[in-house]
Coordinates of C-alpha atoms in Angstrom, one line a residue:
Chain A
M9 CA 38.1 70.6 59.6
D10 CA 39.4 71.9 62.9
V11 CA 40.6 69.1 65.1
T12 CA 42.8 71.0 67.4
T13 CA 42.3 69.7 70.9
T14 CA 42.0 71.9 73.9
I15 CA 42.1 70.2 77.2
T16 CA 41.1 72.5 80.0
G17 CA 39.7 72.3 83.5
F18 CA 37.6 69.3 84.2
V19 CA 38.5 67.4 81.0
A20 CA 42.1 67.5 82.2
L21 CA 41.0 66.3 85.6
Y22 CA 39.1 63.4 84.1
I23 CA 42.1 62.4 82.1
F24 CA 44.4 62.6 85.2
M25 CA 41.9 60.6 87.3
L26 CA 41.4 57.8 84.8
A27 CA 45.1 57.6 84.1
A28 CA 45.9 57.4 87.8
F29 CA 43.5 54.5 88.3
T30 CA 44.9 52.8 85.3
G31 CA 48.4 53.0 86.8
Y32 CA 47.2 51.8 90.2
E33 CA 45.4 48.8 88.7
I34 CA 48.3 47.7 86.6
I35 CA 50.9 47.8 89.4
G36 CA 48.6 46.5 92.1
R37 CA 48.4 43.0 90.5
V38 CA 52.0 42.5 89.7
P39 CA 54.0 39.8 91.4
A40 CA 57.0 41.1 93.4
I41 CA 59.4 39.3 91.0
L42 CA 58.5 41.9 88.4
H43 CA 58.8 45.0 90.6
T44 CA 62.2 46.0 89.4
P45 CA 61.5 45.6 85.7
L46 CA 58.2 47.3 86.1
M47 CA 59.8 50.3 87.9
S48 CA 62.2 50.4 85.0
G49 CA 59.4 50.0 82.5
S50 CA 57.4 52.9 84.0
N51 CA 60.6 54.9 84.0
F52 CA 60.8 54.3 80.3
V53 CA 57.1 55.3 79.8
H54 CA 57.7 58.8 81.3
G55 CA 60.4 59.2 78.8
I56 CA 57.5 60.4 76.6
V57 CA 58.6 63.7 78.0
V58 CA 61.0 63.8 75.0
V59 CA 58.0 64.6 72.9
G60 CA 57.1 67.6 75.0
A61 CA 60.7 68.8 74.9
T62 CA 60.8 68.4 71.1
Y63 CA 57.6 70.5 70.8
A64 CA 59.2 73.2 73.0
L65 CA 62.5 73.1 71.0
I66 CA 60.7 73.3 67.6
N67 CA 58.8 76.3 68.7
A68 CA 61.7 78.1 70.3
T69 CA 62.3 81.7 69.1
S70 CA 65.5 82.7 71.0
V71 CA 68.9 81.2 71.5
L72 CA 68.2 80.8 75.2
E73 CA 65.0 78.8 74.5
E74 CA 66.9 76.7 71.9
A75 CA 69.6 75.9 74.4
I76 CA 67.2 74.9 77.1
G77 CA 65.1 73.0 74.7
F78 CA 68.1 71.2 73.3
I79 CA 69.1 70.0 76.7
G80 CA 65.5 69.0 77.4
V81 CA 65.4 66.8 74.3
L82 CA 68.8 65.4 75.2
F83 CA 67.7 64.4 78.7
G84 CA 64.3 63.1 77.6
A85 CA 65.8 61.0 74.8
A86 CA 68.3 59.5 77.3
N87 CA 65.4 58.7 79.7
A88 CA 63.5 57.0 76.9
G89 CA 66.4 55.2 75.3
G90 CA 68.0 54.1 78.6
G91 CA 64.7 53.0 80.1
Y92 CA 64.0 50.9 77.1
V93 CA 67.3 49.1 76.9
V94 CA 67.6 48.4 80.6
T95 CA 64.0 47.1 80.9
E96 CA 64.4 44.9 77.8
R97 CA 67.7 43.4 79.1
M98 CA 66.0 42.5 82.4
L99 CA 62.9 41.0 80.9
E100 CA 64.8 39.1 78.3
M101 CA 66.3 37.0 81.1
F102 CA 63.0 35.8 82.6
K103 CA 62.6 32.2 81.3
P104 CA 60.5 29.3 82.5
S105 CA 62.2 25.9 83.2
D106 CA 61.3 24.1 80.0
K107 CA 63.3 26.5 77.9
K108 CA 66.4 26.3 79.9
K109 CA 69.6 25.4 78.2
A110 CA 72.8 25.4 80.2
Chain B
M6 CA 47.6 67.8 54.8
N7 CA 46.6 68.3 58.4
A8 CA 49.6 67.7 60.6
H9 CA 47.7 68.1 63.8
L10 CA 45.4 65.3 63.0
I11 CA 48.3 62.9 62.4
I12 CA 50.1 64.2 65.6
D13 CA 46.9 63.6 67.7
A14 CA 46.5 60.2 66.2
S15 CA 50.1 59.3 67.0
Y16 CA 49.6 60.4 70.6
F17 CA 46.4 58.4 70.9
A18 CA 48.3 55.3 69.6
A19 CA 51.2 55.9 71.9
A20 CA 48.9 56.2 75.0
F21 CA 47.1 53.0 74.1
L22 CA 50.4 51.1 73.4
F23 CA 51.9 52.4 76.7
I24 CA 49.0 51.1 78.8
Y25 CA 48.7 47.8 76.9
G26 CA 52.5 47.4 77.1
L27 CA 52.6 48.0 80.9
K28 CA 49.7 45.5 81.2
R29 CA 51.7 42.9 79.3
M30 CA 54.7 43.7 81.5
S31 CA 52.7 42.6 84.6
S32 CA 53.2 38.9 83.9
P33 CA 56.6 37.2 83.4
V34 CA 55.2 35.2 80.4
T35 CA 54.3 38.3 78.4
A36 CA 56.6 40.8 80.0
R37 CA 59.2 41.1 77.2
S38 CA 56.6 41.7 74.5
G39 CA 55.2 44.4 76.8
I40 CA 58.3 46.6 76.7
Q41 CA 58.5 46.1 73.0
V42 CA 54.9 47.2 72.6
A43 CA 55.5 50.3 74.7
G44 CA 58.7 50.9 72.7
I45 CA 56.7 51.1 69.5
G46 CA 54.4 53.6 71.1
M47 CA 57.4 55.7 72.0
A48 CA 58.7 55.6 68.4
V49 CA 55.3 56.6 67.0
A50 CA 55.0 59.5 69.3
I51 CA 58.5 60.8 68.7
L52 CA 58.1 60.6 64.9
G53 CA 54.7 62.3 65.3
S54 CA 56.1 65.1 67.3
F55 CA 58.4 66.2 64.4
L56 CA 55.2 67.1 62.4
Y57 CA 54.9 70.1 64.7
A58 CA 57.4 71.6 62.3
F59 CA 54.5 72.0 59.8
G60 CA 52.3 74.0 62.0
V61 CA 54.6 76.6 63.6
S62 CA 53.7 80.3 63.9
E63 CA 55.2 83.0 61.7
E64 CA 57.7 84.2 64.3
V65 CA 59.1 80.7 64.7
K66 CA 59.6 80.2 60.9
P67 CA 63.1 81.9 60.7
H68 CA 64.3 79.5 63.4
L69 CA 62.6 76.4 62.2
L70 CA 65.5 74.8 60.3
V71 CA 67.9 75.3 63.2
N72 CA 65.4 74.1 65.7
V73 CA 64.6 70.9 63.9
G74 CA 68.3 70.3 63.3
L75 CA 69.0 70.8 67.0
A76 CA 66.1 68.4 67.9
V77 CA 67.5 65.7 65.6
V78 CA 71.0 66.1 67.0
A79 CA 69.8 66.0 70.7
L80 CA 67.6 63.0 70.0
V81 CA 70.4 61.1 68.4
L82 CA 73.0 62.0 71.1
G83 CA 70.6 61.3 73.9
L84 CA 69.4 58.0 72.5
G85 CA 72.8 56.9 71.5
W86 CA 74.4 57.6 74.9
A87 CA 71.6 55.9 76.8
W88 CA 71.6 52.9 74.4
R89 CA 75.2 52.3 74.9
S90 CA 75.3 52.8 78.7
G91 CA 72.2 50.7 79.1
K92 CA 73.7 47.8 77.1
V93 CA 77.0 47.7 79.1
V94 CA 75.8 48.3 82.6
P95 CA 76.2 45.2 84.8
M96 CA 72.9 43.9 86.3
T97 CA 74.1 44.6 89.8
S98 CA 74.4 48.3 89.0
M99 CA 70.8 48.4 87.5
P100 CA 69.3 50.5 90.4
Q101 CA 71.6 53.4 89.9
M102 CA 71.1 53.3 86.1
V103 CA 67.4 53.5 86.6
A104 CA 67.9 56.4 88.9
I105 CA 70.0 58.4 86.5
Y106 CA 67.6 57.8 83.5
N107 CA 64.7 58.8 85.7
G108 CA 66.5 61.9 86.9
L109 CA 67.1 63.0 83.3
G110 CA 63.4 62.6 82.6
G111 CA 62.6 64.8 85.6
G112 CA 65.1 67.3 84.4
A113 CA 63.6 67.3 80.9
A114 CA 60.2 68.1 82.4
A115 CA 61.7 70.9 84.4
L116 CA 63.4 72.3 81.3
I117 CA 60.1 72.3 79.4
A118 CA 58.6 74.4 82.2
A119 CA 61.6 76.7 81.9
V120 CA 61.1 77.2 78.2
E121 CA 57.4 77.8 78.7
L122 CA 58.0 80.4 81.4
L123 CA 60.8 82.2 79.7
A124 CA 59.0 82.3 76.4
G125 CA 56.0 83.8 78.1
H126 CA 53.6 81.4 76.3
T127 CA 50.9 81.7 78.9
S128 CA 49.5 84.1 81.4
A129 CA 46.5 81.9 82.6
A130 CA 46.6 81.4 86.3
I131 CA 46.0 77.6 86.3
E132 CA 48.5 76.9 83.6
L133 CA 51.2 79.0 85.4
A134 CA 50.5 77.2 88.7
V135 CA 50.8 73.8 87.1
T136 CA 53.9 74.8 85.2
I137 CA 55.6 75.9 88.5
V138 CA 54.5 72.8 90.5
G139 CA 55.6 70.5 87.7
A140 CA 59.0 72.4 87.4
L141 CA 59.5 72.1 91.2
I142 CA 58.8 68.3 91.2
G143 CA 60.8 67.7 88.1
S144 CA 63.8 69.6 89.5
I145 CA 63.7 67.8 92.8
S146 CA 63.5 64.5 90.9
F147 CA 66.5 65.5 88.8
S148 CA 69.0 66.6 91.5
G149 CA 67.7 64.0 94.0
S150 CA 68.2 61.2 91.5
V151 CA 71.7 62.3 90.6
I152 CA 72.6 62.1 94.4
A153 CA 70.9 58.7 94.6
W154 CA 72.9 57.5 91.6
A155 CA 76.2 58.9 93.1
K156 CA 75.5 57.2 96.4
L157 CA 74.6 53.8 95.0
D158 CA 77.5 54.0 92.6
G159 CA 79.9 54.6 95.5
R160 CA 80.8 58.1 94.4
I161 CA 79.4 59.6 97.6
N162 CA 80.0 57.5 100.6
K163 CA 79.1 59.8 103.4
T164 CA 75.6 60.2 104.7
W165 CA 75.7 63.9 105.2
R166 CA 73.8 64.9 108.3
I167 CA 73.9 68.2 110.1
A168 CA 72.0 69.5 113.2
G169 CA 68.6 71.1 112.3
Q170 CA 68.7 69.6 108.9
Q171 CA 64.9 69.3 108.7
V172 CA 64.5 73.0 109.6
I173 CA 66.9 74.0 106.9
N174 CA 65.2 71.7 104.3
G175 CA 61.8 73.2 105.3
A176 CA 63.1 76.7 105.0
V177 CA 64.6 76.0 101.5
M178 CA 61.3 74.4 100.4
L179 CA 59.2 77.4 101.7
A180 CA 61.5 79.9 100.1
T181 CA 61.4 78.1 96.8
L182 CA 57.6 77.8 96.9
A183 CA 57.4 81.5 97.7
V184 CA 59.6 82.5 94.8
G185 CA 57.7 80.1 92.5
A186 CA 54.4 81.6 93.6
Y187 CA 55.7 85.1 93.0
V188 CA 56.9 84.1 89.5
A189 CA 53.5 82.8 88.7
Y190 CA 51.8 85.9 90.1
A191 CA 54.1 88.2 88.2
A192 CA 53.6 86.3 84.9
H193 CA 49.9 86.4 85.4
A194 CA 49.9 90.1 86.1
Q195 CA 52.2 91.0 83.2
G196 CA 50.7 88.9 80.5
G197 CA 53.3 86.1 80.5
Q198 CA 56.4 88.2 81.1
V199 CA 58.4 86.6 83.9
P200 CA 61.2 88.1 86.0
T201 CA 64.1 86.0 84.6
A202 CA 66.4 86.3 87.6
L203 CA 63.7 85.0 89.9
V204 CA 63.0 82.1 87.6
I205 CA 66.7 81.1 88.0
V206 CA 66.4 81.5 91.8
F207 CA 63.3 79.3 91.8
F208 CA 65.0 76.5 89.8
A209 CA 68.2 76.7 91.9
G210 CA 66.1 76.4 95.1
A211 CA 64.3 73.4 93.8
L212 CA 67.5 71.7 92.7
V213 CA 69.2 72.4 96.1
F214 CA 66.2 71.0 97.9
G215 CA 66.5 67.7 95.9
V216 CA 70.1 67.5 97.0
L217 CA 69.3 68.3 100.7
M218 CA 66.4 65.8 100.8
T219 CA 68.5 62.9 99.4
M220 CA 71.9 63.4 101.1
P221 CA 70.9 62.1 104.6
I222 CA 69.3 58.9 103.2
G223 CA 71.4 55.8 103.5
G224 CA 72.1 53.2 100.8
A225 CA 69.7 50.6 102.1
D226 CA 66.7 53.0 101.8
M227 CA 67.8 54.3 98.3
P228 CA 65.4 52.0 96.3
V229 CA 62.4 53.5 98.0
V230 CA 63.7 56.9 97.2
I231 CA 64.4 56.1 93.6
S232 CA 60.9 54.7 93.2
L233 CA 59.6 57.9 94.8
Y234 CA 61.5 60.0 92.3
N235 CA 60.2 57.8 89.5
A236 CA 56.7 58.7 90.6
F237 CA 57.8 62.4 90.9
T238 CA 59.0 62.5 87.4
G239 CA 55.8 60.9 86.2
L240 CA 53.8 63.6 87.9
A241 CA 56.0 66.4 86.6
V242 CA 55.7 65.0 83.0
G243 CA 51.9 64.8 83.4
M244 CA 51.7 68.4 84.6
E245 CA 53.9 69.8 81.8
G246 CA 51.8 67.7 79.5
F247 CA 48.8 69.7 80.6
V248 CA 50.6 72.9 80.1
L249 CA 51.6 71.8 76.6
Q250 CA 48.1 70.5 75.9
N251 CA 49.6 67.2 75.1
P252 CA 47.4 64.2 76.1
A253 CA 50.2 61.6 75.6
L254 CA 52.3 63.3 78.2
M255 CA 49.3 63.7 80.5
I256 CA 48.3 60.1 80.4
A257 CA 51.7 58.5 80.4
G258 CA 52.9 60.8 83.2
M259 CA 49.9 60.3 85.4
V260 CA 49.9 56.5 84.9
V261 CA 53.5 56.4 86.0
G262 CA 52.8 58.9 88.8
S263 CA 50.2 56.6 90.4
A264 CA 51.9 53.4 89.6
G265 CA 55.2 54.7 91.0
T266 CA 53.5 55.9 94.1
L267 CA 52.0 52.5 94.7
L268 CA 55.3 50.8 94.0
T269 CA 57.0 53.1 96.5
L270 CA 54.4 52.2 99.2
L271 CA 54.8 48.5 98.4
M272 CA 58.6 48.7 98.8
A273 CA 58.5 50.7 102.0
K274 CA 55.9 48.2 103.4
A275 CA 58.2 45.3 102.5
M276 CA 61.0 47.0 104.5
N277 CA 58.6 47.6 107.4
R278 CA 59.0 51.4 107.1
S279 CA 56.8 54.2 106.1
V280 CA 57.8 56.5 103.3
S281 CA 57.9 59.5 105.6
N282 CA 60.1 57.4 107.9
V283 CA 62.6 56.8 105.1
I284 CA 62.7 60.4 104.1
F285 CA 62.7 62.2 107.5
S286 CA 64.5 59.9 109.8
N287 CA 68.0 58.5 109.9
F288 CA 67.8 54.7 110.1
G289 CA 71.5 54.1 110.8
A290 CA 71.6 56.6 113.6
T291 CA 69.6 54.4 116.0
G292 CA 71.9 51.4 115.6
D293 CA 73.4 51.0 119.0
E294 CA 70.3 50.6 121.0
A295 CA 70.1 47.9 123.7
Q296 CA 69.8 44.4 122.2
G297 CA 68.7 41.3 124.0
E298 CA 71.4 38.9 125.0
I299 CA 71.9 36.2 122.4
K300 CA 72.4 32.7 123.5
G301 CA 74.5 30.1 121.8
S302 CA 77.6 30.4 119.6
M303 CA 78.5 30.6 116.0
K304 CA 79.5 27.2 114.7
P305 CA 81.6 27.0 111.5
A306 CA 81.2 24.2 108.9
E307 CA 83.3 23.1 105.9
A308 CA 81.8 23.9 102.5
G309 CA 82.3 20.3 101.4
D310 CA 80.4 18.9 104.3
A311 CA 77.5 21.3 103.8
A312 CA 77.4 20.4 100.1
I313 CA 77.2 16.7 100.7
N314 CA 74.6 17.2 103.4
M315 CA 72.5 19.0 100.7
R316 CA 73.2 16.3 98.1
Y317 CA 71.5 13.7 100.3
A318 CA 68.6 16.0 101.4
S319 CA 65.3 15.7 99.8
K320 CA 64.4 19.3 99.9
V321 CA 66.7 22.4 99.9
I322 CA 65.5 26.0 100.0
I323 CA 68.0 28.7 99.1
A324 CA 67.7 32.3 100.5
P325 CA 69.9 34.6 98.4
G326 CA 70.8 38.2 99.3
Y327 CA 72.7 41.0 97.7
G328 CA 76.0 39.5 98.9
L329 CA 75.5 36.7 96.3
A330 CA 75.5 39.3 93.5
V331 CA 78.4 41.2 95.0
A332 CA 80.5 38.1 94.9
Q333 CA 79.2 37.3 91.4
A334 CA 78.4 33.8 92.6
Q335 CA 75.0 33.4 91.1
H336 CA 76.2 31.4 88.0
K337 CA 78.2 29.0 90.3
L338 CA 75.2 28.7 92.6
F339 CA 73.0 27.7 89.7
E340 CA 75.5 25.1 88.6
F341 CA 75.4 23.7 92.1
V342 CA 71.6 23.7 92.1
K343 CA 71.6 21.7 88.8
L344 CA 73.9 19.1 90.4
L345 CA 71.5 18.8 93.3
Q346 CA 68.5 18.6 90.9
D347 CA 70.2 15.8 89.0
A348 CA 70.6 14.0 92.2
G349 CA 66.9 14.2 92.8
V350 CA 66.9 17.0 95.4
E351 CA 64.0 19.4 95.3
V352 CA 65.5 22.9 95.2
K353 CA 63.6 26.1 95.5
F354 CA 64.7 29.7 95.8
A355 CA 63.0 31.9 98.5
I356 CA 63.1 35.7 97.7
H357 CA 62.6 38.3 100.4
P358 CA 60.8 41.3 99.0
V359 CA 63.9 43.5 99.5
A360 CA 66.5 41.0 98.6
G361 CA 69.0 42.7 96.4
R362 CA 68.8 46.5 96.1
M363 CA 65.2 46.8 94.9
P364 CA 62.2 44.6 95.1
G365 CA 62.6 42.1 92.3
H366 CA 66.3 42.9 91.8
M367 CA 67.3 39.5 93.1
N368 CA 65.0 37.8 90.6
V369 CA 66.7 39.7 87.8
L370 CA 70.1 38.7 89.1
L371 CA 69.1 35.0 89.3
A372 CA 67.4 35.2 85.9
E373 CA 70.7 36.5 84.5
A374 CA 72.4 33.4 85.7
G375 CA 69.8 31.3 83.9
V376 CA 67.7 30.2 87.0
P377 CA 64.2 29.5 85.6
Y378 CA 61.6 31.7 87.3
D379 CA 59.3 28.8 88.2
I380 CA 61.6 27.5 91.0
I381 CA 61.8 31.1 92.4
F382 CA 59.2 31.9 95.0
D383 CA 58.1 35.0 96.8
M384 CA 58.4 35.1 100.6
E385 CA 54.7 34.7 101.3
D386 CA 54.4 31.7 99.0
I387 CA 57.3 29.7 100.4
N388 CA 57.6 30.7 104.1
G389 CA 55.3 27.8 105.1
E390 CA 57.6 25.3 103.4
F391 CA 60.8 26.0 105.5
K392 CA 59.7 23.6 108.2
E393 CA 59.5 20.7 105.7
A394 CA 63.0 21.6 104.3
D395 CA 66.0 19.5 105.3
V396 CA 68.4 22.3 104.5
A397 CA 68.1 26.0 104.1
L398 CA 71.0 27.7 102.5
V399 CA 71.5 31.4 103.1
I400 CA 74.0 33.2 100.8
G401 CA 74.8 36.8 101.3
A402 CA 71.6 37.6 103.2
N403 CA 71.4 38.8 106.7
D404 CA 68.7 41.0 108.0
T405 CA 66.0 39.3 105.9
V406 CA 66.6 36.0 107.7
N407 CA 67.0 37.4 111.3
P408 CA 64.5 35.9 113.7
A409 CA 64.9 38.9 115.9
A410 CA 62.5 40.7 113.6
R411 CA 59.8 38.4 115.0
T412 CA 60.7 38.4 118.7
N413 CA 63.0 41.2 119.8
K414 CA 60.9 44.3 120.3
S415 CA 64.0 46.5 120.9
S416 CA 65.5 45.6 117.5
P417 CA 65.4 48.2 114.8
I418 CA 64.1 45.6 112.4
Y419 CA 61.4 44.4 114.7
G420 CA 58.2 43.7 112.7
M421 CA 59.9 43.3 109.3
P422 CA 58.6 40.1 107.6
I423 CA 61.5 37.6 107.3
L424 CA 62.2 34.3 105.6
N425 CA 61.6 31.5 108.1
V426 CA 65.1 30.0 107.6
D427 CA 65.4 29.2 111.3
Q428 CA 62.5 26.7 110.9
A429 CA 64.4 24.4 108.5
K430 CA 66.0 21.3 110.0
Q431 CA 69.4 22.6 109.2
A432 CA 70.5 26.0 108.1
Y433 CA 73.8 26.8 106.4
V434 CA 74.9 30.5 106.1
I435 CA 77.6 31.4 103.7
K436 CA 79.3 34.6 105.0
R437 CA 82.5 36.5 104.3
G438 CA 83.1 37.3 108.0
Q439 CA 81.4 37.8 111.3
G440 CA 79.9 41.2 110.4
K441 CA 76.5 42.5 110.8
G442 CA 73.8 43.3 108.2
Y443 CA 72.8 46.6 106.8
S444 CA 70.8 47.5 109.9
G445 CA 73.8 46.9 112.1
V446 CA 71.9 44.3 114.1
E447 CA 73.4 41.0 115.4
N448 CA 71.7 38.0 113.7
E449 CA 70.2 35.5 116.1
L450 CA 70.0 32.9 113.3
F451 CA 73.8 32.6 113.3
F452 CA 73.8 31.5 116.9
A453 CA 71.0 29.0 116.7
D454 CA 71.6 25.3 117.4
N455 CA 70.7 24.1 113.9
T456 CA 72.7 26.8 112.1
N457 CA 76.3 26.4 110.8
L458 CA 78.3 29.1 109.2
V459 CA 80.4 28.5 106.1
Y460 CA 83.0 31.3 106.0
G461 CA 84.4 32.5 102.8
D462 CA 83.8 34.4 99.6
A463 CA 80.5 33.2 98.2
Q464 CA 81.9 32.3 94.8
K465 CA 84.8 30.3 96.2
V466 CA 82.5 28.5 98.6
M467 CA 80.2 27.6 95.7
V468 CA 83.2 26.2 93.7
A469 CA 84.2 24.1 96.7
M470 CA 80.6 22.8 97.0
I471 CA 80.4 21.9 93.3
Q472 CA 83.7 20.0 93.6
A473 CA 82.5 18.1 96.7
V474 CA 79.4 16.9 95.0
K475 CA 81.2 16.0 91.8
S476 CA 83.9 14.0 93.6
L477 CA 81.1 12.1 95.3
E478 CA 79.8 10.9 91.9
G479 CA 83.1 9.2 91.3
G480 CA 84.6 11.6 88.8
G481 CA 81.8 11.9 86.3
H482 CA 79.3 10.2 84.2

């Protein structure tokens, strides 16, 4: 069974278009109080770049590619990890009145 | 075993979990579970990506063990450093932390492009063009975010402006684009082989442009810029996703690209500026324009008097600004608010869209002090209530409560929406000194008949206010 996906031309454009509308719709309805956590949250989501960097590093065939790929994974992992921790810390603090304790 | 089937399935799951997570993040009630859902998506995708090791080509096989080892080490180091730094950063420094994480993401996208170009993986025209554009955007996001971080963190204090800066920026951009176009052309013509020296020149040009673009921008505008770079990184990730034929990167990148663009526009709108205005003009440079004569004088008030006045009011609205967070007074403020609430006073917080350093930053700072979010209101929801309020208390805010924005057409902040603090029966402003706000504009509110200024460090003033109300209750209960 060959399940290798190839995404070319218009299929890529369809994906980009639908994803763009999705992002627009999600942010468009958000109250201003969540703008900072959401900016941080979307910052976390593009940390998925670490996956692409991992792919590039695993398929590297020279020392130069390995070095660049290594830094890429390092950066991407920092993006994902930092984005997650910071967003979680912010959101953890949002509590309604009835749960307040000192 | 078909590794690719599992990889594709993991990416599909990740894309779904990202979108579902972001959706949950759009309400304060479900927000925390939203980031956790997205986090699961990320973990699934990262684990899935290691399965690439089972499908590598023959020429990669001799390197495979080293490569996988390097990937694990980089992953552990990157996650470990970010986890630690993210846990310890104080909430007031959050904007620059977001900037640096975002810049690293942009850098990662640019590095993917570098590997793809140098390895000569593709010679197709569209792929090469997308690789180059993604590399350009990612590099700008990287170096620009680093500068934004350095500025917000106080490591660069100068706004660096030179004559003809925009001409220089334009020239650097054009030169970089030309080199990038030539690299793509040469790679296309030579079956993927790229001129290595020119690739380096291209990346250097893109990085320099990011620095040049960010250096002239002042601290007050930085949130808009960070948000813009967040969108840039999203786009760069989406584009490199296309090059790598990776739908998870394409979808996540483009969702962030569009969401980040919208968020940038919302922020700029809240500051009554356009995005191009933020990037191409120098806000602070127009500070000393003619301002209308201000009538009245600044009247000081004692912290204790102000506190007792609020204790016997029926409705108090608090307008906090970044100065509150700088003085670390938000915990004391909430203690004072609870005293007022116990005395039967209705207390609400009014948040200007750009209070703090980013939209929503003030909400985060108040939430950190334990203030429940249902007594915190956005500007448009509460502005009508100021005229019913007995007291409006302004702490560490300035431009966002300046009535000149409504009336004085010559003012640089004219047209910016403001909190209607001046409509309250009485306004108290807690201020360190007689200085001006970020915009450098004199604040007419401070001179109004119904305004009194309480001078002092916000935290010390709050302590004095708490004591005044407590001593009123006869020493406890």
